[in-house]
Amino acid sequence: MSDLEIRAARPDELADVEELLIGASTWLAARGIDQWQYPPHRDRITAALRRGEVFLALRDQRPIATIQVDEFADPEFWRASDQPDSAFYVHRMAVSRQAAGEEIGAALLDWAADWAAAAGKTYLRLDAWKDNPGLHRYYQATGFELVRIVDLPHRRSGALFQRAA
């Protein structure tokens, strides 16, 4: 992955981030997976871009993946007993189909875990779609452990994972 550059995305790169997310959504739909079957939350992404929480992975200066990493512990998922402040949280990770199979996602997760450790965090955490077992296996293969599944009727996500930072 020596040719991979990971850096904070700029606010003027919103279209690049959206393109990566829409590409992932389209790929999921083609496989009969209903995850992310809505337009990207432009307002949330724009705010995260301004806060410096959205990152791009680039190859030859072209975006091939995105990830958002921040300190937001969704209170519907993470309990006080989880010590929410002890972690960074991953949101909206997507890899372009042109880079699929190259372990770019795993590299982003390793990078995020290193960043969390450097910030004094104990964990890197995320929540995943509850009914996507393939995604659960992927996260487990990249060092995450299932913490629990939170089943809220108004949320499709809720499979909570963490790994040591």
Coordinates of N, CA and C in Angstrom, one line a residue:
M1 N 0.8 -1.2 0.0 CA 0.0 0.0 0.0 C 0.9 1.3 0.0
S2 N 2.1 1.1 -0.4 CA 3.0 2.3 -0.3 C 2.5 3.4 -1.3
D3 N 1.7 3.0 -2.3 CA 1.3 4.0 -3.2 C -0.1 4.7 -2.8
L4 N -0.5 4.3 -1.6 CA -1.8 4.8 -1.1 C -1.5 6.0 -0.1
E5 N -2.2 7.1 -0.4 CA -2.1 8.3 0.4 C -3.4 8.5 1.1
I6 N -3.4 8.7 2.4 CA -4.6 8.9 3.2 C -4.5 10.3 3.8
R7 N -5.5 11.2 3.5 CA -5.4 12.5 4.0 C -6.8 13.0 4.3
A8 N -6.9 14.1 5.0 CA -8.2 14.7 5.3 C -8.8 15.2 4.0
A9 N -10.1 15.0 3.8 CA -10.8 15.5 2.6 C -11.1 17.0 2.9
R10 N -11.0 17.8 1.8 CA -11.4 19.2 1.9 C -12.9 19.4 1.6
P11 N -13.5 20.4 2.1 CA -14.9 20.7 1.8 C -15.2 20.7 0.4
D12 N -14.3 21.2 -0.5 CA -14.6 21.2 -1.9 C -14.5 19.8 -2.6
E13 N -14.2 18.8 -1.8 CA -14.2 17.4 -2.3 C -15.5 16.6 -2.0
L14 N -16.5 17.3 -1.6 CA -17.8 16.7 -1.3 C -18.2 15.7 -2.4
A15 N -18.1 16.2 -3.6 CA -18.6 15.4 -4.8 C -17.8 14.1 -4.9
D16 N -16.5 14.1 -4.5 CA -15.7 12.9 -4.6 C -16.2 11.9 -3.5
V17 N -16.4 12.4 -2.3 CA -16.9 11.5 -1.2 C -18.3 11.0 -1.6
E18 N -19.2 11.8 -2.1 CA -20.5 11.3 -2.5 C -20.4 10.3 -3.6
E19 N -19.5 10.5 -4.5 CA -19.4 9.5 -5.6 C -19.0 8.1 -5.1
L20 N -18.0 8.1 -4.2 CA -17.6 6.9 -3.6 C -18.8 6.2 -2.8
L21 N -19.5 7.0 -2.1 CA -20.7 6.4 -1.3 C -21.8 5.9 -2.2
I22 N -22.0 6.6 -3.3 CA -23.1 6.2 -4.2 C -22.6 5.0 -5.0
G23 N -21.3 4.9 -5.3 CA -20.8 3.7 -5.9 C -21.0 2.5 -5.0
A24 N -20.7 2.6 -3.7 CA -20.9 1.5 -2.8 C -22.4 1.1 -2.7
S25 N -23.3 2.1 -2.7 CA -24.7 1.9 -2.6 C -25.2 1.1 -3.8
T26 N -24.7 1.5 -5.0 CA -25.1 0.8 -6.2 C -24.6 -0.6 -6.2
W27 N -23.4 -0.8 -5.8 CA -22.8 -2.2 -5.8 C -23.6 -3.0 -4.8
L28 N -24.0 -2.5 -3.6 CA -24.8 -3.3 -2.7 C -26.2 -3.6 -3.2
A29 N -26.8 -2.7 -3.9 CA -28.1 -2.9 -4.5 C -28.1 -4.0 -5.5
A30 N -27.0 -4.0 -6.3 CA -26.8 -5.0 -7.4 C -26.7 -6.4 -6.8
R31 N -26.3 -6.5 -5.5 CA -26.2 -7.8 -4.8 C -27.4 -8.1 -3.9
G32 N -28.4 -7.3 -4.0 CA -29.7 -7.5 -3.3 C -29.5 -7.1 -1.8
I33 N -28.6 -6.3 -1.5 CA -28.4 -5.8 -0.1 C -29.0 -4.4 0.0
D34 N -29.9 -4.2 0.9 CA -30.6 -2.9 1.0 C -29.9 -1.9 1.8
Q35 N -28.7 -2.1 2.2 CA -27.9 -1.1 2.9 C -27.6 0.1 2.1
W36 N -27.7 1.3 2.7 CA -27.3 2.6 2.0 C -28.1 2.9 0.8
Q37 N -29.4 2.4 0.8 CA -30.2 2.7 -0.4 C -31.0 4.0 -0.2
Y38 N -30.3 5.0 0.0 CA -30.8 6.4 0.1 C -29.7 7.3 -0.3
P39 N -30.0 8.5 -0.7 CA -28.9 9.4 -1.1 C -28.0 9.7 0.1
P40 N -26.7 9.9 -0.1 CA -25.8 10.3 1.0 C -26.3 11.5 1.7
H41 N -26.1 11.5 3.0 CA -26.6 12.6 3.9 C -25.6 13.8 3.7
R42 N -25.9 14.6 2.6 CA -25.0 15.7 2.3 C -24.8 16.6 3.4
D43 N -25.8 17.0 4.2 CA -25.6 17.9 5.3 C -24.6 17.4 6.3
R44 N -24.8 16.1 6.7 CA -23.9 15.5 7.7 C -22.5 15.4 7.1
I45 N -22.3 15.0 5.9 CA -21.0 14.9 5.3 C -20.3 16.2 5.2
T46 N -21.1 17.2 4.8 CA -20.5 18.6 4.7 C -20.0 19.1 6.0
A47 N -20.8 18.9 7.1 CA -20.4 19.3 8.4 C -19.1 18.5 8.9
A48 N -19.1 17.2 8.6 CA -17.9 16.4 8.9 C -16.7 16.8 8.1
L49 N -16.9 17.2 6.9 CA -15.8 17.7 6.1 C -15.2 19.0 6.7
R50 N -16.1 19.9 7.2 CA -15.6 21.1 7.8 C -14.9 20.9 9.1
R51 N -15.3 19.8 9.8 CA -14.6 19.5 11.1 C -13.3 18.7 10.9
G52 N -13.0 18.3 9.6 CA -11.8 17.5 9.4 C -11.9 16.1 9.7
E53 N -13.1 15.5 9.7 CA -13.4 14.1 10.1 C -13.5 13.1 8.9
V54 N -13.5 13.6 7.7 CA -13.7 12.8 6.5 C -12.3 12.7 5.9
F55 N -12.0 11.5 5.5 CA -10.7 11.3 4.9 C -10.8 10.6 3.5
L56 N -9.9 10.8 2.7 CA -9.8 10.1 1.4 C -8.5 9.3 1.3
A57 N -8.7 8.2 0.7 CA -7.5 7.4 0.3 C -7.3 7.7 -1.2
L58 N -6.1 8.1 -1.6 CA -5.8 8.4 -3.0 C -4.7 7.5 -3.5
R59 N -4.9 7.2 -4.8 CA -3.8 6.5 -5.5 C -3.6 7.4 -6.8
D60 N -2.4 7.7 -7.0 CA -2.1 8.6 -8.2 C -2.9 9.9 -8.1
Q61 N -3.1 10.4 -6.9 CA -3.9 11.6 -6.6 C -5.4 11.5 -7.0
R62 N -5.9 10.3 -7.2 CA -7.3 10.1 -7.4 C -8.0 9.4 -6.3
P63 N -9.1 9.9 -5.8 CA -9.8 9.2 -4.7 C -10.3 7.8 -5.0
I64 N -9.9 6.9 -4.2 CA -10.4 5.5 -4.4 C -11.1 5.0 -3.2
A65 N -11.1 5.7 -2.1 CA -11.9 5.3 -0.9 C -12.1 6.5 0.1
T66 N -13.1 6.3 0.9 CA -13.3 7.4 1.9 C -13.7 6.7 3.2
I67 N -13.4 7.4 4.3 CA -13.8 7.0 5.7 C -14.0 8.2 6.5
Q68 N -15.0 8.1 7.4 CA -15.1 9.2 8.4 C -14.8 8.6 9.7
V69 N -13.9 9.3 10.5 CA -13.5 8.9 11.8 C -13.7 10.1 12.8
D70 N -14.4 9.9 13.9 CA -14.7 10.9 14.8 C -14.9 10.4 16.2
E71 N -15.3 11.2 17.1 CA -15.6 10.8 18.5 C -17.0 10.7 18.8
F72 N -17.9 10.7 17.8 CA -19.3 10.6 18.0 C -19.7 9.1 18.3
A73 N -20.1 8.9 19.5 CA -20.6 7.6 20.0 C -22.1 7.7 20.0
D74 N -22.8 7.1 19.0 CA -24.2 7.1 18.9 C -24.9 6.7 20.2
P75 N -25.6 7.6 20.9 CA -26.1 7.2 22.2 C -27.2 6.1 22.2
E76 N -27.8 5.9 21.0 CA -28.7 4.8 20.9 C -28.0 3.4 20.9
F77 N -26.7 3.4 20.6 CA -25.9 2.2 20.5 C -24.9 2.0 21.6
W78 N -24.2 3.0 22.0 CA -23.1 2.9 22.9 C -23.5 3.4 24.3
R79 N -23.4 2.5 25.3 CA -23.8 2.8 26.6 C -22.7 3.5 27.4
A80 N -23.1 4.1 28.5 CA -22.1 4.7 29.4 C -21.1 3.7 29.9
S81 N -21.6 2.4 30.1 CA -20.6 1.4 30.5 C -19.6 1.0 29.5
D82 N -19.9 1.4 28.2 CA -18.9 1.2 27.1 C -17.8 2.2 27.2
Q83 N -17.9 3.2 28.0 CA -16.9 4.3 28.1 C -16.8 4.9 26.7
P84 N -17.8 5.5 26.2 CA -17.8 6.0 24.8 C -16.6 6.9 24.5
D85 N -16.1 7.7 25.4 CA -15.0 8.6 25.2 C -13.6 7.8 25.0
S86 N -13.7 6.5 25.2 CA -12.4 5.7 25.0 C -12.2 5.3 23.6
A87 N -13.0 5.8 22.6 CA -12.8 5.3 21.3 C -13.0 6.4 20.2
F88 N -12.5 6.1 19.1 CA -12.9 6.8 17.8 C -13.9 5.9 17.1
Y89 N -14.7 6.5 16.3 CA -15.8 5.8 15.7 C -15.7 5.9 14.1
V90 N -15.9 4.9 13.4 CA -15.8 4.8 12.0 C -17.2 5.0 11.4
H91 N -17.4 5.8 10.4 CA -18.7 6.0 9.7 C -18.4 6.1 8.2
R92 N -19.3 5.7 7.4 CA -19.3 5.9 6.0 C -18.0 5.5 5.3
M93 N -17.6 4.3 5.5 CA -16.4 3.8 4.7 C -16.8 3.2 3.4
A94 N -16.2 3.6 2.4 CA -16.5 3.0 1.0 C -15.2 3.0 0.2
V95 N -15.1 2.0 -0.6 CA -14.0 1.8 -1.5 C -14.5 1.7 -2.9
S96 N -13.9 2.3 -3.8 CA -14.4 2.3 -5.2 C -14.3 0.8 -5.8
R97 N -15.1 0.5 -6.6 CA -15.1 -0.9 -7.2 C -13.8 -1.1 -8.0
Q98 N -13.2 -0.1 -8.5 CA -11.9 -0.2 -9.3 C -10.8 -0.7 -8.3
A99 N -11.0 -0.4 -7.0 CA -9.9 -0.8 -6.1 C -10.4 -2.0 -5.2
A100 N -11.5 -2.6 -5.5 CA -12.0 -3.7 -4.7 C -11.0 -4.8 -4.7
G101 N -10.9 -5.5 -3.6 CA -10.1 -6.7 -3.5 C -8.6 -6.4 -3.3
E102 N -8.3 -5.1 -3.1 CA -6.9 -4.7 -2.9 C -6.6 -4.4 -1.4
E103 N -7.6 -4.7 -0.5 CA -7.4 -4.5 0.9 C -7.3 -3.0 1.3
I104 N -7.9 -2.2 0.5 CA -7.9 -0.7 0.8 C -8.7 -0.5 2.1
G105 N -9.9 -1.1 2.2 CA -10.7 -1.0 3.4 C -9.9 -1.4 4.7
A106 N -9.2 -2.5 4.6 CA -8.4 -3.0 5.8 C -7.3 -2.0 6.1
A107 N -6.7 -1.4 5.0 CA -5.6 -0.4 5.3 C -6.2 0.9 5.9
L108 N -7.4 1.3 5.5 CA -8.1 2.4 6.1 C -8.4 2.1 7.6
L109 N -8.9 0.9 7.9 CA -9.2 0.6 9.3 C -7.9 0.5 10.1
D110 N -6.8 0.0 9.6 CA -5.6 0.0 10.3 C -5.1 1.4 10.6
W111 N -5.2 2.3 9.5 CA -4.8 3.7 9.7 C -5.6 4.3 10.8
A112 N -7.0 4.1 10.8 CA -7.9 4.7 11.8 C -7.5 4.2 13.2
A113 N -7.2 2.9 13.3 CA -6.8 2.4 14.6 C -5.5 3.0 15.1
D114 N -4.6 3.2 14.2 CA -3.3 3.9 14.6 C -3.6 5.3 15.0
W115 N -4.5 6.0 14.3 CA -4.8 7.4 14.6 C -5.5 7.4 16.0
A116 N -6.4 6.5 16.3 CA -7.0 6.4 17.6 C -6.0 6.2 18.7
A117 N -5.1 5.3 18.5 CA -4.1 5.0 19.5 C -3.2 6.2 19.7
A118 N -2.8 6.9 18.7 CA -2.0 8.1 18.8 C -2.8 9.2 19.6
A119 N -4.1 9.2 19.5 CA -4.9 10.2 20.3 C -5.2 9.7 21.7
G120 N -4.7 8.6 22.1 CA -4.9 8.1 23.4 C -6.2 7.3 23.6
K121 N -6.8 6.9 22.5 CA -8.0 6.1 22.6 C -7.7 4.6 22.8
T122 N -8.6 3.9 23.4 CA -8.4 2.4 23.6 C -8.9 1.6 22.4
Y123 N -10.0 2.1 21.8 CA -10.7 1.3 20.8 C -11.0 2.1 19.5
L124 N -11.2 1.4 18.5 CA -11.8 1.9 17.2 C -13.1 1.1 17.1
R125 N -14.2 1.8 17.0 CA -15.5 1.2 17.0 C -16.3 1.6 15.7
L126 N -17.3 0.8 15.5 CA -18.3 1.1 14.4 C -19.6 0.4 14.6
D127 N -20.6 0.8 13.9 CA -21.8 0.1 13.9 C -22.1 -0.3 12.4
A128 N -22.6 -1.5 12.2 CA -22.9 -2.0 10.9 C -24.3 -2.4 10.8
W129 N -24.7 -2.6 9.5 CA -26.1 -3.0 9.2 C -26.3 -4.4 9.9
K130 N -27.4 -4.5 10.6 CA -27.7 -5.7 11.4 C -27.8 -7.0 10.5
D131 N -28.4 -6.8 9.3 CA -28.7 -8.0 8.5 C -27.7 -8.1 7.3
N132 N -26.5 -7.8 7.5 CA -25.4 -8.0 6.5 C -24.3 -8.9 7.0
P133 N -24.5 -10.2 7.1 CA -23.5 -11.1 7.7 C -22.2 -11.1 7.0
G134 N -22.2 -10.8 5.7 CA -20.9 -10.7 5.0 C -20.1 -9.5 5.5
L135 N -20.8 -8.4 5.8 CA -20.0 -7.3 6.3 C -19.5 -7.6 7.7
H136 N -20.3 -8.3 8.5 CA -19.9 -8.7 9.9 C -18.6 -9.5 9.8
R137 N -18.6 -10.5 8.8 CA -17.4 -11.4 8.7 C -16.2 -10.5 8.2
Y138 N -16.5 -9.5 7.4 CA -15.4 -8.7 6.9 C -14.7 -8.0 8.1
Y139 N -15.6 -7.3 8.9 CA -15.0 -6.6 10.1 C -14.3 -7.5 11.0
Q140 N -14.9 -8.7 11.3 CA -14.2 -9.7 12.1 C -12.8 -10.1 11.5
A141 N -12.8 -10.2 10.2 CA -11.5 -10.6 9.6 C -10.5 -9.5 9.7
T142 N -10.9 -8.3 9.9 CA -10.0 -7.2 10.1 C -9.7 -6.8 11.5
G143 N -10.0 -7.7 12.4 CA -9.6 -7.6 13.8 C -10.7 -7.0 14.7
F144 N -11.9 -6.8 14.2 CA -13.0 -6.3 15.1 C -13.7 -7.5 15.8
E145 N -14.2 -7.2 17.0 CA -15.0 -8.2 17.7 C -16.4 -7.6 17.8
L146 N -17.4 -8.5 17.7 CA -18.8 -8.1 17.9 C -19.0 -7.8 19.3
V147 N -19.5 -6.6 19.7 CA -19.8 -6.3 21.0 C -21.2 -6.7 21.4
R148 N -22.1 -6.4 20.5 CA -23.5 -6.8 20.7 C -24.3 -6.3 19.5
I149 N -25.5 -6.7 19.4 CA -26.5 -6.2 18.4 C -27.6 -5.5 19.1
V150 N -27.8 -4.3 18.7 CA -28.8 -3.5 19.3 C -30.0 -3.5 18.3
D151 N -31.1 -4.0 18.7 CA -32.2 -4.1 17.7 C -33.3 -3.0 18.0
L152 N -33.2 -1.9 17.3 CA -34.1 -0.8 17.4 C -35.0 -0.8 16.2
P153 N -36.3 -0.8 16.3 CA -37.2 -0.9 15.1 C -37.0 0.2 14.1
H154 N -36.5 1.4 14.5 CA -36.3 2.5 13.6 C -34.9 2.6 13.0
R155 N -34.0 1.6 13.3 CA -32.6 1.6 12.9 C -32.3 0.3 12.2
R156 N -31.7 0.4 11.0 CA -31.3 -0.9 10.3 C -29.9 -1.2 10.8
S157 N -29.1 -0.2 11.2 CA -27.8 -0.5 11.7 C -28.0 -0.9 13.2
G158 N -26.9 -1.5 13.8 CA -27.0 -1.8 15.2 C -26.1 -3.0 15.6
A159 N -25.3 -3.5 14.6 CA -24.3 -4.5 15.0 C -23.1 -3.7 15.3
L160 N -22.7 -3.8 16.6 CA -21.6 -3.0 17.2 C -20.3 -3.8 17.2
F161 N -19.3 -3.2 16.7 CA -18.0 -3.8 16.6 C -16.9 -2.9 17.2
Q162 N -15.9 -3.5 17.8 CA -14.7 -2.7 18.2 C -13.5 -3.6 18.1
R163 N -12.3 -2.9 18.0 CA -11.0 -3.5 18.0 C -10.1 -2.6 18.8
A164 N -9.1 -3.2 19.3 CA -8.1 -2.4 20.1 C -7.4 -1.4 19.1
A165 N -7.2 -0.2 19.7 CA -6.5 0.9 18.9 C -5.0 0.6 19.0

